[in-house]
Short mmCIF file of N, CA and C and ligand atoms in Angstrom, two decimals:
data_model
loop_
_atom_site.label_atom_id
_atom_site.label_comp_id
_atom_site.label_asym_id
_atom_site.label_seq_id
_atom_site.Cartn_x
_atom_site.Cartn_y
_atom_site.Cartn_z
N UNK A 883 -12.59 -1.25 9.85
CA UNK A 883 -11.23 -0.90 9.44
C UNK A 883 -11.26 0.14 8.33
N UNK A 884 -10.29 0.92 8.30
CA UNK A 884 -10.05 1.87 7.50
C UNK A 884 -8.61 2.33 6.89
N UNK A 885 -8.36 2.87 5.43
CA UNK A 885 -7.51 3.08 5.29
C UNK A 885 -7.21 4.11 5.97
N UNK A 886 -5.97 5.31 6.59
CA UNK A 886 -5.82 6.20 6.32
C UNK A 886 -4.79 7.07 5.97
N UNK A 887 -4.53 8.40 6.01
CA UNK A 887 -3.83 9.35 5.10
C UNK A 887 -2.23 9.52 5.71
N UNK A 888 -1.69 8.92 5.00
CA UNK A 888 -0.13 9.16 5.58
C UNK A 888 0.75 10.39 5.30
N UNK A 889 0.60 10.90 6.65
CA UNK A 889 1.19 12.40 6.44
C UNK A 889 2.75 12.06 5.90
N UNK A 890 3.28 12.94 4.69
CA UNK A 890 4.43 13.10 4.00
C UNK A 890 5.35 14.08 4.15
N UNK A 891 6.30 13.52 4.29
CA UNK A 891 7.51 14.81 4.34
C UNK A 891 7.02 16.33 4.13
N UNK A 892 7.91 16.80 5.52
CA UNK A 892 7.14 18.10 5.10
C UNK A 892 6.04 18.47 6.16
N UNK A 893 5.19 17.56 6.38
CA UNK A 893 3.73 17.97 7.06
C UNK A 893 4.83 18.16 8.62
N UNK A 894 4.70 19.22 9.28
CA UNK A 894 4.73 19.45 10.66
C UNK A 894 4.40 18.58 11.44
N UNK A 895 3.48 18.14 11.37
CA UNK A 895 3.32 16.80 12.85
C UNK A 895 4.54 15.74 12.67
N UNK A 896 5.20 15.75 11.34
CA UNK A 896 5.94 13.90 12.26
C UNK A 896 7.04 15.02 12.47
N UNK A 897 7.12 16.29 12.76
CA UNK A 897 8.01 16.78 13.92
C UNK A 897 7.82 16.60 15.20
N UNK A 898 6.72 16.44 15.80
CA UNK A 898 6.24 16.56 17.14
C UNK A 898 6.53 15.31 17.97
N UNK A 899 6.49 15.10 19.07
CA UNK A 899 6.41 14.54 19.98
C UNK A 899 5.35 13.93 20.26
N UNK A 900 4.92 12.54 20.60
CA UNK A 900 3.80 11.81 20.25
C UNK A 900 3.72 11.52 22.12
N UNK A 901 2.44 11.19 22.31
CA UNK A 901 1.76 11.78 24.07
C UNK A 901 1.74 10.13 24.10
N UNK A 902 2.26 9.32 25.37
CA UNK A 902 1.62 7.57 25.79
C UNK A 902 0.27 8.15 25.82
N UNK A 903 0.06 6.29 25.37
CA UNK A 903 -1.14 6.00 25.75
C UNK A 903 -1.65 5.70 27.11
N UNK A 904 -3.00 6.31 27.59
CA UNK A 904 -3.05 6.32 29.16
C UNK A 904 -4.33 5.29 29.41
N UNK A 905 -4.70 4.89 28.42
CA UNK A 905 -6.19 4.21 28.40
C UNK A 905 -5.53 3.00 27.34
N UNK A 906 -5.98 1.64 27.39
CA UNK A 906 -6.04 1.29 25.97
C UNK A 906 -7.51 0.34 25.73
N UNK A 907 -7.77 1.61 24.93
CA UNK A 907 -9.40 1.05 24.90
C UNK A 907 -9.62 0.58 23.17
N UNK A 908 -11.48 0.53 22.68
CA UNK A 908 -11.45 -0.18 21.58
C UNK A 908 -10.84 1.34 20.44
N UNK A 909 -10.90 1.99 21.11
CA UNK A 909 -10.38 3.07 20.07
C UNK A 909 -9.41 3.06 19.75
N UNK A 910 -8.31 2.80 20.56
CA UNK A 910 -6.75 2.44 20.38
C UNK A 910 -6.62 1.26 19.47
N UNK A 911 -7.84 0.35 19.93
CA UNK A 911 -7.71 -0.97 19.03
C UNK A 911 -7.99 -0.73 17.59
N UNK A 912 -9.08 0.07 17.80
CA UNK A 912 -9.62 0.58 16.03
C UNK A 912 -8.46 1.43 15.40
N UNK A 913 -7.86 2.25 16.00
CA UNK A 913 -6.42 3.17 15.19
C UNK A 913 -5.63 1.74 15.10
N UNK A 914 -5.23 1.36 15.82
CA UNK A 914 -3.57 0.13 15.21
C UNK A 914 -4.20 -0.47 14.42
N UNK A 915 -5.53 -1.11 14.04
CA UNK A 915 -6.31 -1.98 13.08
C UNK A 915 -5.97 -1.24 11.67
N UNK A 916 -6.51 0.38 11.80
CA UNK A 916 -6.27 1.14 11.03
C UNK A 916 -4.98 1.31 10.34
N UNK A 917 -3.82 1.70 11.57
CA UNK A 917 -2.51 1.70 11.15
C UNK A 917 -2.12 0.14 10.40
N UNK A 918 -2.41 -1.11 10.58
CA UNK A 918 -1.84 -2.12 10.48
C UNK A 918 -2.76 -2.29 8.45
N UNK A 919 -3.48 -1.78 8.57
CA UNK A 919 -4.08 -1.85 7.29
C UNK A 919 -3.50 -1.27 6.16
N UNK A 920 -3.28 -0.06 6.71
CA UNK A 920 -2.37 1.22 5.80
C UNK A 920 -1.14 0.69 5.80
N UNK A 921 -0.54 0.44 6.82
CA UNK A 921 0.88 -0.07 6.55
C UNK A 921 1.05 -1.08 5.19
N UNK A 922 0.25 -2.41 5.33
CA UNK A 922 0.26 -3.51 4.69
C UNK A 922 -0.25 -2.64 2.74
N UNK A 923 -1.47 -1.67 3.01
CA UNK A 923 -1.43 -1.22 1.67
C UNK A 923 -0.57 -0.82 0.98
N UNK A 924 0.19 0.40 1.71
CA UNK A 924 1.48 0.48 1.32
C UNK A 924 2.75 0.23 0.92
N UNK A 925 2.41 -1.54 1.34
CA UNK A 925 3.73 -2.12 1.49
C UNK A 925 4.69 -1.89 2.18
N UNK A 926 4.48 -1.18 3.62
CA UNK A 926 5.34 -0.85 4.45
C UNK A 926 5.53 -1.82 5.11
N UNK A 927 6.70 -1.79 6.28
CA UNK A 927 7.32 -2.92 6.78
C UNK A 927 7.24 -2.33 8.61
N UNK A 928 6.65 -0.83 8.21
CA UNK A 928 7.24 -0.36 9.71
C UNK A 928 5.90 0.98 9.64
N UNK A 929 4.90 1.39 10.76
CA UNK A 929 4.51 2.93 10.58
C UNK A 929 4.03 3.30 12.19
N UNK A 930 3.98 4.67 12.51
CA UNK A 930 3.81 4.87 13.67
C UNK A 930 2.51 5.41 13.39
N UNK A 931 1.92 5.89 14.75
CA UNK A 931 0.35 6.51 15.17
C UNK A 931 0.90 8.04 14.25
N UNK A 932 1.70 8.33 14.67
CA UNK A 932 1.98 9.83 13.91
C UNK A 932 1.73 10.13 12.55
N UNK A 933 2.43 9.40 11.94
CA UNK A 933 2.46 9.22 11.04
C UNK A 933 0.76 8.89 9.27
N UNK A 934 0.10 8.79 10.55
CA UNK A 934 -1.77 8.62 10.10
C UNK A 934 -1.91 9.68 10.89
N UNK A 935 -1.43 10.91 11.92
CA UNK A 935 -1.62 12.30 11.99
C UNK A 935 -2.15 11.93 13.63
N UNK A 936 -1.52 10.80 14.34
CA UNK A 936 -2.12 10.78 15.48
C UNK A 936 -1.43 10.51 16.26
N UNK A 937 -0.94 11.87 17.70
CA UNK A 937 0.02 11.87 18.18
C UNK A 937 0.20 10.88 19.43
N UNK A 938 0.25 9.79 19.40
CA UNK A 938 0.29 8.55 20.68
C UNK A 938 1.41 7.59 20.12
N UNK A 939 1.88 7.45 21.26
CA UNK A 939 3.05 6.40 21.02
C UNK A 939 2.65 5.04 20.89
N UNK A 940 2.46 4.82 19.50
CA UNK A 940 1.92 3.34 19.48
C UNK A 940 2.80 2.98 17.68
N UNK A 941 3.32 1.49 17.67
CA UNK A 941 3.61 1.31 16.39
C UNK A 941 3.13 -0.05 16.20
N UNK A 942 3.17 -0.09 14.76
CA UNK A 942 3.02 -1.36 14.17
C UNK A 942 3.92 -1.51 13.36
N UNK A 943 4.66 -3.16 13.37
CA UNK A 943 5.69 -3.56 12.52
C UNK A 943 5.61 -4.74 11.85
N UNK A 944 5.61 -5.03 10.63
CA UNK A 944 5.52 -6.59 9.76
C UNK A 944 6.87 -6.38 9.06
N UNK A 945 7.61 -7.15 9.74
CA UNK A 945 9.07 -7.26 8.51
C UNK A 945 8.72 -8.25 7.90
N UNK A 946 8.03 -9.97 7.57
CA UNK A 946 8.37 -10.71 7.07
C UNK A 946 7.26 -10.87 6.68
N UNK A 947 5.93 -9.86 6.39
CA UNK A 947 5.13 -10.53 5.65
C UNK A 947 4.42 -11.91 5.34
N UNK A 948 4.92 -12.82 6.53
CA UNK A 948 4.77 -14.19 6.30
C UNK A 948 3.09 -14.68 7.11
N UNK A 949 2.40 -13.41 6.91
CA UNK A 949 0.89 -13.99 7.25
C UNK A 949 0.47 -13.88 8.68
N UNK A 950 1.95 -14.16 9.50
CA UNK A 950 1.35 -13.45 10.76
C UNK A 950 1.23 -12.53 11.43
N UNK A 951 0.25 -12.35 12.51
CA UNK A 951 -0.03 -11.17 12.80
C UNK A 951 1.55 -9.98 12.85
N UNK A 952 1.09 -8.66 12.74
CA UNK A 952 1.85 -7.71 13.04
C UNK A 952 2.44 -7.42 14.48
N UNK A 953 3.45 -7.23 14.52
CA UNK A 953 3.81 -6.63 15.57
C UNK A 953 3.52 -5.34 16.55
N UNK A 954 2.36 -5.06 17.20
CA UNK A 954 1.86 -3.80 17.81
C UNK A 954 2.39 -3.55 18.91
N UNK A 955 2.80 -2.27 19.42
CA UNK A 955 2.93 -1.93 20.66
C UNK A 955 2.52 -0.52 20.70
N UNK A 956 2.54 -0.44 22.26
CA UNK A 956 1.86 0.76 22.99
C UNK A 956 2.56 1.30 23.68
N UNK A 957 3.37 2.59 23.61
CA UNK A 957 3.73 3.09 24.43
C UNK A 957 5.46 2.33 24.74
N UNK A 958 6.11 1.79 23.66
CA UNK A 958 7.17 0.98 23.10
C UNK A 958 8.65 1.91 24.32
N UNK A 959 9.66 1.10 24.15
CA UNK A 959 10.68 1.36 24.93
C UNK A 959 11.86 0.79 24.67
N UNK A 960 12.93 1.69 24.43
CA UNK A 960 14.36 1.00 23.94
C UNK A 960 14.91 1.02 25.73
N UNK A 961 14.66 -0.76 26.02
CA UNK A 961 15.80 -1.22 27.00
C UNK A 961 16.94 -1.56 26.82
N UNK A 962 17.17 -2.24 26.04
CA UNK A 962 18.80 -2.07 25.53
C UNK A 962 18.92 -2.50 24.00
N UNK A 963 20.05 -2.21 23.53
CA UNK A 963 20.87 -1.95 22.49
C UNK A 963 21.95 -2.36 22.10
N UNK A 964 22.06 -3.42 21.34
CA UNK A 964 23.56 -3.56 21.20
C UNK A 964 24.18 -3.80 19.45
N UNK A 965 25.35 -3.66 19.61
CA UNK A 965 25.29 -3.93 18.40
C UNK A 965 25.38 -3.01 17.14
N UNK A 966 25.95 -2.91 15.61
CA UNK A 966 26.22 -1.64 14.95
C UNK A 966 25.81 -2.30 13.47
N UNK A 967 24.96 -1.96 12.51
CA UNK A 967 24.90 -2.81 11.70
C UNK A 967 24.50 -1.20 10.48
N UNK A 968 24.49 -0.98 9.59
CA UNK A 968 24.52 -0.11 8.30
C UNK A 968 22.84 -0.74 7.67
N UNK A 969 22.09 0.37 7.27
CA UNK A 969 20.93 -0.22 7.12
C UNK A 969 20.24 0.43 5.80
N UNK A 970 19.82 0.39 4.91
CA UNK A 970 19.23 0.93 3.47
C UNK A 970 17.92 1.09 4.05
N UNK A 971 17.80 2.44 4.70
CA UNK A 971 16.43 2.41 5.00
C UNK A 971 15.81 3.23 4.69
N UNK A 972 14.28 3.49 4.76
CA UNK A 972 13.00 4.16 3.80
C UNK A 972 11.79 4.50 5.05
N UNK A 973 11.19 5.19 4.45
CA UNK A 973 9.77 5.53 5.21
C UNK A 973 8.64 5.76 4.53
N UNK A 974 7.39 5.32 5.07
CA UNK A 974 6.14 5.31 4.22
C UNK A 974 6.40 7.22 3.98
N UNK A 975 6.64 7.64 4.93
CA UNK A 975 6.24 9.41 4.97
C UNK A 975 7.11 10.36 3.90
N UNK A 976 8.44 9.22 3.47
CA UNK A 976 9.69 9.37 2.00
C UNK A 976 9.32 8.75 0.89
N UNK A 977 8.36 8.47 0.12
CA UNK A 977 7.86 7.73 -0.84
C UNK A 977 9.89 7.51 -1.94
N UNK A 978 9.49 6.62 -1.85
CA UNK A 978 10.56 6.20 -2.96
C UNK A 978 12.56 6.74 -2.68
N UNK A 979 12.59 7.29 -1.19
CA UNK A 979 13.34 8.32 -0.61
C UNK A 979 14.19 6.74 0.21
N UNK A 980 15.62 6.72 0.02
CA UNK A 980 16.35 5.66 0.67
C UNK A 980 17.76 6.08 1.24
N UNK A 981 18.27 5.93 2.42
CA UNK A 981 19.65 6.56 2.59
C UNK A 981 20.29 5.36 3.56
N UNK A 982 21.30 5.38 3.96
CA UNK A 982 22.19 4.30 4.97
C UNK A 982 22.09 4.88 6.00
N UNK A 983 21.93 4.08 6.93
CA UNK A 983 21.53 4.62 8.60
C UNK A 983 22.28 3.61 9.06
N UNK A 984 23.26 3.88 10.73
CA UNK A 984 23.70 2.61 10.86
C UNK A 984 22.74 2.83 12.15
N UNK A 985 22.62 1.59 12.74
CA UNK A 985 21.37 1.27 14.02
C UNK A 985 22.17 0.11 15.07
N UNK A 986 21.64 0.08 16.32
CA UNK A 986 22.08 -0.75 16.81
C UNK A 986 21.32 -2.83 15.94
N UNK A 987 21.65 -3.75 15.57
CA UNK A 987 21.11 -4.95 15.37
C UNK A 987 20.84 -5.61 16.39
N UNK A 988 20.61 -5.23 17.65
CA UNK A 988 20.13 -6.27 18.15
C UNK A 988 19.20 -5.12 19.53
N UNK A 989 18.01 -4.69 19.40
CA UNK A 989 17.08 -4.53 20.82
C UNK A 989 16.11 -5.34 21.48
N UNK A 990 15.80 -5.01 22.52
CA UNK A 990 15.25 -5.14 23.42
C UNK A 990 14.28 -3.93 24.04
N UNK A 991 12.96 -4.12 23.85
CA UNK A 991 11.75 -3.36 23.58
C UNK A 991 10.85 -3.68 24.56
N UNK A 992 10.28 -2.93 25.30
CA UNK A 992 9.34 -2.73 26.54
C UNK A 992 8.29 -1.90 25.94
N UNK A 993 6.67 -2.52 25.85
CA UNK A 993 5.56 -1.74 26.09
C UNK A 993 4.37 -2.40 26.15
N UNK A 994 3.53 -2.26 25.53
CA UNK A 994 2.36 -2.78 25.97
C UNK A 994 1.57 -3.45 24.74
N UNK A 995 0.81 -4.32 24.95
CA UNK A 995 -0.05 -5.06 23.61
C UNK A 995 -1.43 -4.33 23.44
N UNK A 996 -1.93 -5.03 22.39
CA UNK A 996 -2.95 -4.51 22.36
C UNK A 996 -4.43 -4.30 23.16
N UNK A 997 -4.36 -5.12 24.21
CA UNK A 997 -5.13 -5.54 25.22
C UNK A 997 -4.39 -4.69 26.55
N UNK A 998 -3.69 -3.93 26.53
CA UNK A 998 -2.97 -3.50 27.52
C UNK A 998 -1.74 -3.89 28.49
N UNK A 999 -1.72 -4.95 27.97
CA UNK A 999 -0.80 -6.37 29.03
C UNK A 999 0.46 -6.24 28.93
N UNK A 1000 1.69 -5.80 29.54
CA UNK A 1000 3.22 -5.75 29.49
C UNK A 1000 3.86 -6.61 28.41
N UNK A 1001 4.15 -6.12 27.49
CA UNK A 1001 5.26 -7.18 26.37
C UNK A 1001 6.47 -6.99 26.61
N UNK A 1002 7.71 -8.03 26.33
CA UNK A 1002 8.62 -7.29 25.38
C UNK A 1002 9.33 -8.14 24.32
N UNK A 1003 9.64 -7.32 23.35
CA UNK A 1003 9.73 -8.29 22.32
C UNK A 1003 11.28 -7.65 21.75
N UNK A 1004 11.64 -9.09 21.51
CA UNK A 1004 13.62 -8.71 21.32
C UNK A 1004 13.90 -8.79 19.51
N UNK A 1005 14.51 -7.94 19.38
CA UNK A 1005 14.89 -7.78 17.91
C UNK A 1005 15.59 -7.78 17.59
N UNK A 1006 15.76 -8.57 16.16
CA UNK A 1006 17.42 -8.92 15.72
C UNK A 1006 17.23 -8.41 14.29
N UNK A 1007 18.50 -7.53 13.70
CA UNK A 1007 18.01 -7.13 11.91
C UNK A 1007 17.38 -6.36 11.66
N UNK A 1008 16.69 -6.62 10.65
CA UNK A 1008 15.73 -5.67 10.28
C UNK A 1008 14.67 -5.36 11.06
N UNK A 1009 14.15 -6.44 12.16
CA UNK A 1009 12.91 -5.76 13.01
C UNK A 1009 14.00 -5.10 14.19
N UNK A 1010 15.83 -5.03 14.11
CA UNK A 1010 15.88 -4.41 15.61
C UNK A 1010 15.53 -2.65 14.51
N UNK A 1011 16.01 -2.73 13.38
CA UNK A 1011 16.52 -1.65 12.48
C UNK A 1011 14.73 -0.99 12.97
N UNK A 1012 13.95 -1.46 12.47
CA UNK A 1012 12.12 -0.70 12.22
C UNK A 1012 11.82 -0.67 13.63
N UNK A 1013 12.24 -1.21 14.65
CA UNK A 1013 11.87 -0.75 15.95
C UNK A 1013 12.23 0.62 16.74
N UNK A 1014 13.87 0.34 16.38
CA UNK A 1014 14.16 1.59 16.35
C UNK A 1014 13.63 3.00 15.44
N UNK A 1015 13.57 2.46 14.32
CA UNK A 1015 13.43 3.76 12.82
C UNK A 1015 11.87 4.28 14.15
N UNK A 1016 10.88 3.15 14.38
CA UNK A 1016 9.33 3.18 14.71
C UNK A 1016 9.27 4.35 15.82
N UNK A 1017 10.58 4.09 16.61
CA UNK A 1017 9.87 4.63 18.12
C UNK A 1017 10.94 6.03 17.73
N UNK A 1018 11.47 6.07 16.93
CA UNK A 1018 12.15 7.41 16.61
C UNK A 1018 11.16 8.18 16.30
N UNK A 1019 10.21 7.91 15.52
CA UNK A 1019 8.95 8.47 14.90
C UNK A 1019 7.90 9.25 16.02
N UNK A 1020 8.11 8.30 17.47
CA UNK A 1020 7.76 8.72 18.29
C UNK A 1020 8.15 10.58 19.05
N UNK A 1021 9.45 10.05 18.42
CA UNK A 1021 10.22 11.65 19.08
C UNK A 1021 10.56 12.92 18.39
N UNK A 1022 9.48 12.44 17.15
CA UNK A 1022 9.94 13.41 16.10
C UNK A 1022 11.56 13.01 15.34
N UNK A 1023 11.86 12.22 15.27
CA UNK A 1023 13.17 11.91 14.68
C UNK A 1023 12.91 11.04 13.30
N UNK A 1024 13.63 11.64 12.53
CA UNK A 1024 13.35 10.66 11.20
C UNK A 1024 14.11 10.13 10.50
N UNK A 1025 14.74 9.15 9.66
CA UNK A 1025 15.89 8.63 9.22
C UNK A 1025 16.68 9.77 8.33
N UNK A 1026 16.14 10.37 7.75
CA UNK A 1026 17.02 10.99 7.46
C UNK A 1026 17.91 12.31 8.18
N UNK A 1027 17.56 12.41 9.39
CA UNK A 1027 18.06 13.41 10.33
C UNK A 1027 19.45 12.43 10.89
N UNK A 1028 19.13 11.13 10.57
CA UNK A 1028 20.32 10.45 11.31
C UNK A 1028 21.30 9.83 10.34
N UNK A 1029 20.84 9.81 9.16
CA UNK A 1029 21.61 8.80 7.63
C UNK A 1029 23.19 9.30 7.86
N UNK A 1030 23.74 8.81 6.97
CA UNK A 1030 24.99 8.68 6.56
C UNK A 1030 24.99 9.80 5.37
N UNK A 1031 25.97 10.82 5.59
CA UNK A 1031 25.92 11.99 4.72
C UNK A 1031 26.36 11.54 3.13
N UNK A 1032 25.31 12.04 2.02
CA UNK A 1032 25.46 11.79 0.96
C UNK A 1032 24.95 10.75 0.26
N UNK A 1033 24.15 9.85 1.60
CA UNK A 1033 23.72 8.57 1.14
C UNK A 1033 22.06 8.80 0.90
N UNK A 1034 21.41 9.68 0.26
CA UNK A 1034 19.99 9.86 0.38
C UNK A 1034 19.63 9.45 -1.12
N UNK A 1035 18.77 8.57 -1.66
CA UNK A 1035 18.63 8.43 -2.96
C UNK A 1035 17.58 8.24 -3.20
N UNK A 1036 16.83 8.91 -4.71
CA UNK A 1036 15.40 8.66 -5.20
C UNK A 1036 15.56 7.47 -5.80
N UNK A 1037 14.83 6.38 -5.53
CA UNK A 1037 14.82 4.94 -6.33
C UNK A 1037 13.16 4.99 -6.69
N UNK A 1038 12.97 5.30 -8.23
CA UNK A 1038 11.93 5.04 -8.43
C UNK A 1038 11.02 3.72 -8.77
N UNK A 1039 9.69 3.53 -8.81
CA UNK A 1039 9.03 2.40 -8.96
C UNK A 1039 9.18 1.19 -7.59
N UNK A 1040 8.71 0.70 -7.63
CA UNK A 1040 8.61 -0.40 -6.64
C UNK A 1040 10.09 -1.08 -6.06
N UNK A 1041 11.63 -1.08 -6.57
CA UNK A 1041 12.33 -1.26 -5.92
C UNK A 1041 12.74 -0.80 -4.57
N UNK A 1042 12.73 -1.44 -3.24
CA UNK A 1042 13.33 -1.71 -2.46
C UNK A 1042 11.80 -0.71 -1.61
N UNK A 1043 11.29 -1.14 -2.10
CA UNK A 1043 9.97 -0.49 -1.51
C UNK A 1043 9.55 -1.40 0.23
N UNK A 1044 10.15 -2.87 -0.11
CA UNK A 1044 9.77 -3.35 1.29
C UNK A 1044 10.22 -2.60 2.55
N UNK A 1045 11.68 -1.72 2.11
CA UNK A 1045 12.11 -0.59 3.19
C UNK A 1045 11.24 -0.06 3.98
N UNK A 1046 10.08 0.29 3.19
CA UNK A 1046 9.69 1.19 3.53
C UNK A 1046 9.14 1.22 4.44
N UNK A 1047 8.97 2.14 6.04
CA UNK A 1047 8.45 2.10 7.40
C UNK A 1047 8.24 3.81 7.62
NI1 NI B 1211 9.17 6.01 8.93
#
């Protein structure tokens, strides 16, 4: 396992478009190990493959910190959507950077585990909010391209840092 370098606002790649995964081998396993490490250093709650500078549609998500495993997927999919909820949200790639986004609260997510095997995993709250923020990351889309105008704020030091994805 390894930490690695979370590209920051600014860097050109989390513009891009991130390629599925067509294989999922131990290498895929060794990057999400990777991603799931960095995330947790960070104190993030949410980070994509892009985002560690590697263009594959794969995320990892821990909203509750409560010890169990992370949430991984491969190659992730918004099946449906419902729902309108206002969200104070952040990104590892915005250090200390927070604005209101409203999101659908409740998805429904299609992709693959870490072993390759069909998931899907349904989200309510804050994991429907980071599933979405996650696979936006995928398309080059970033919260603040979608916020609520005027709502962008520097909060320094460790407040509301669990936002952060
Ligand atoms: Ni993010």
């Amino acid at each position: 396992m390894a930490l690695r370098e979370i590209r920051l606002e600014g860097d050109e790649i989390l513009r891009k478009k991130s390629r599925p995964v067509e294989v999922v081998d131990d290498k895929i396993r060794e990057l999400i190990k990777d991603m799931d490490e960095t995330m947790h250093a960070a104190n993030g709650v949410g980070i994509s493959a892009v985002q560690v500078g590697v263009l594959k549609r794969i995320i990892v998500i821990d909203v509750n910190y409560d010890g169990k495993p992370s949430i991984k997927l491969i190659n992730p999919e918004i099946v449906k959507a419902k729902g309108e909820e206002e969200f104070q949200e952040g990104c590892l790639s915005f250090p200390n950077k927070f604005a209101k986004v409203i999101r659908p609260n409740e998805v429904i997510v299609k992709g693959l585990d870490e072993n390759g095997k069909p998931v899907t995993i349904k989200g309510k709250d804050l994991l429907a909010e980071a599933l979405c923020h996650e696979i936006d990351h995928l398309d080059g889309r970033l919260f603040v391209d979608i916020m609520e105008p005027g709502t962008l704020e520097y909060i320094e030091d460790d407040q509301g840092k669990e936002n952060d994805k």
